[in-house]
Each structure stands twice: as C-alpha cells, then as structure tokens.
C-alpha cells in the first residue's frame, strides 16, 4: 500500500514556488516588460505576476527564450528591458535618429558629475581646471541625464548635480557603479602616460538620498547656476 503524505507536509509543498514558471506567466512578464516605458524593476514585475512564481525564474526563462535572437532581455538602470542584441546594434544605427552631439566640455562635465556626484558647479570647474559654461549644464539637464539634487551647505548654497536613471538607460548601465574604473579606463586607452602619485578614480554612487552636507532644493533661494 502506498504511503500517504502527511497533511502538514502536503500543505508545505503546496506553497512552494513553481521552479518552472508556467508559459502564461512568462508571456505576461514578457508583455509587462515590453509595454513598460522604463526598465521594469523585479519587485514591480513580481507584484503583477500570479502568486506562487519566483520572478527570477520567470526572468531566467525569458533570457533563455531570447538567447540568440535579434532582441535580448537586459538589466538596465536597476530594472529589465528588451534591447537590440549587441552584435546587431551597429547595423541599426543608420535607422535611428541622429542623437544630439555633446561638446567636449559637456562630455567632461557629465563624466565629472557621474563619478563625483553630488557635485557643484565650482567643484566641476576645480576638477576640469577651467570654467564651466551654464550652457553645458543646461544641455545636460535638457537631455534628462543630469538632475538638480539639492544645495550644498556652504556659503552661497550652490546647487548640487547628479545623474538620473535616463543616464543609465542611455549608456546601458544597470547602476552608476558599473562605470569603468581606473584599470578599465587604462585598458580603453582613455588614460595614458604616467599618473601622479595617489591618483585614482572614485567609486561613484547615485544614491538619491541627500547627503549630510546637502539641503533640499525647495528653499526659495535664488542660485546663479539656474537663474
């Protein structure tokens, strides 16, 4: 006679997540990610899937289904989105609208903000060694890659700048911590020659919370950076 599973054991088995997500659940996840205007966070995806499914298993199945195809599931800006397969991206550039080109000053300013955020205009100028035009900062704000964070608790209460999720999406980064470090920059040929003693590349962070030396923007005080 076959042994019957104790009731308690059967109850515990009933609540275990399905290790192989159902096809309809995978289809639903596919549709949700496709329809989302921004990369969809795993937590947001899990909240909209039927109970009893592990979101990581669903995402793994989607990656498997799209492996080797023209589009792929990518982790970008802390969420998930469908992107053109990397090996095909170059073939499609001719069909895409010409992106607005940044000046060298704007590119340098963007790089400094990305690595040193939160950064004020004066701090950006100190690192660059030259003055930074208001136009460069305005352009970066217009692209949506840079945002106003707060005000530094120093005389004049200057505005601090940081990057946005749109910056991560534009450059295909999951987080700002994925920016290349010193060794990677050397390997790309972006840093050459002998470096000064103690030279290093900071570990970037785009934590949205204000730092202890920052105050909220909404204080009604004028600021020369955004006047």
CSV table of C-alpha atoms in Angstrom, one decimal, residues 14-99:
chain,number,residue,atom,x,y,z
A,14,UNK,CA,1.6,23.4,-1.9
A,15,UNK,CA,3.1,26.8,-1.1
A,16,UNK,CA,6.5,26.2,-2.7
A,17,UNK,CA,7.1,28.3,-5.8
A,18,UNK,CA,6.9,26.6,-9.1
A,19,UNK,CA,10.5,26.0,-10.2
A,20,UNK,CA,9.4,26.0,-13.9
A,21,UNK,CA,7.2,29.1,-14.5
A,22,UNK,CA,4.0,28.5,-16.5
A,23,UNK,CA,4.0,29.6,-20.1
A,24,UNK,CA,1.2,32.1,-19.5
A,25,UNK,CA,3.2,33.7,-16.6
A,26,UNK,CA,6.2,34.1,-18.8
A,27,UNK,CA,4.0,35.6,-21.6
A,28,UNK,CA,2.6,38.0,-19.1
A,29,UNK,CA,6.0,39.1,-17.9
A,30,UNK,CA,7.1,39.5,-21.5
A,31,UNK,CA,4.2,41.8,-22.2
A,32,UNK,CA,4.7,43.8,-19.0
A,33,UNK,CA,8.4,44.4,-19.7
A,34,UNK,CA,7.6,45.2,-23.4
A,35,UNK,CA,4.9,47.7,-22.5
A,36,UNK,CA,6.8,49.5,-19.7
A,37,UNK,CA,8.2,52.9,-20.8
A,38,UNK,CA,11.1,52.4,-18.4
A,39,UNK,CA,13.1,49.4,-17.3
A,40,UNK,CA,10.8,47.4,-15.1
A,41,UNK,CA,12.1,46.6,-11.6
A,42,UNK,CA,11.9,43.0,-10.5
A,43,UNK,CA,9.8,44.0,-7.5
A,44,UNK,CA,7.3,45.7,-9.7
A,45,UNK,CA,7.2,42.8,-12.0
A,46,UNK,CA,6.7,40.3,-9.2
A,47,UNK,CA,3.8,42.4,-7.8
A,48,UNK,CA,1.9,41.9,-11.2
A,49,UNK,CA,2.6,38.2,-11.7
A,50,UNK,CA,0.3,35.4,-10.4
A,51,UNK,CA,1.2,34.3,-6.9
A,52,UNK,CA,3.4,31.2,-6.5
A,53,UNK,CA,6.0,32.1,-9.2
A,54,UNK,CA,9.6,33.2,-8.5
A,55,UNK,CA,10.3,36.3,-10.5
A,56,UNK,CA,13.9,35.3,-11.0
A,57,UNK,CA,12.8,32.0,-12.5
A,58,UNK,CA,10.5,33.9,-14.9
A,59,UNK,CA,13.3,36.3,-15.9
A,60,UNK,CA,15.7,33.4,-16.4
A,61,UNK,CA,13.1,31.7,-18.8
A,62,UNK,CA,12.7,34.9,-20.7
A,63,UNK,CA,16.5,35.2,-21.1
A,64,UNK,CA,16.6,31.6,-22.4
A,65,UNK,CA,13.8,32.3,-24.9
A,66,UNK,CA,15.5,35.4,-26.3
A,67,UNK,CA,19.0,33.9,-26.3
A,68,UNK,CA,20.5,34.2,-29.8
A,69,UNK,CA,17.6,36.3,-31.2
A,70,UNK,CA,17.5,39.9,-32.5
A,71,UNK,CA,16.5,41.3,-29.2
A,72,UNK,CA,17.6,40.3,-25.7
A,73,UNK,CA,16.4,40.9,-22.2
A,74,UNK,CA,18.9,43.3,-20.5
A,75,UNK,CA,19.2,44.6,-17.0
A,76,UNK,CA,19.3,48.4,-17.2
A,77,UNK,CA,19.0,51.1,-14.6
A,78,UNK,CA,18.1,48.6,-11.9
A,79,UNK,CA,15.3,47.1,-14.0
A,80,UNK,CA,14.7,44.9,-17.0
A,81,UNK,CA,14.0,45.9,-20.6
A,82,UNK,CA,14.2,44.5,-24.1
A,83,UNK,CA,17.2,45.8,-26.1
A,84,UNK,CA,18.7,45.1,-29.5
A,85,UNK,CA,21.2,42.3,-29.4
A,86,UNK,CA,24.7,43.8,-29.0
A,87,UNK,CA,26.1,42.2,-32.2
A,88,UNK,CA,23.3,43.8,-34.3
A,89,UNK,CA,23.3,47.3,-32.8
A,90,UNK,CA,25.8,48.6,-35.2
A,91,UNK,CA,23.7,47.5,-38.2
A,92,UNK,CA,20.7,49.5,-37.0
A,93,UNK,CA,22.4,52.8,-36.2
A,94,UNK,CA,21.6,54.1,-39.7
A,95,UNK,CA,17.9,53.8,-39.0
A,96,UNK,CA,18.0,55.6,-35.7
A,97,UNK,CA,17.6,59.4,-35.4
A,98,UNK,CA,20.9,61.3,-35.2
A,99,UNK,CA,21.5,61.9,-31.5
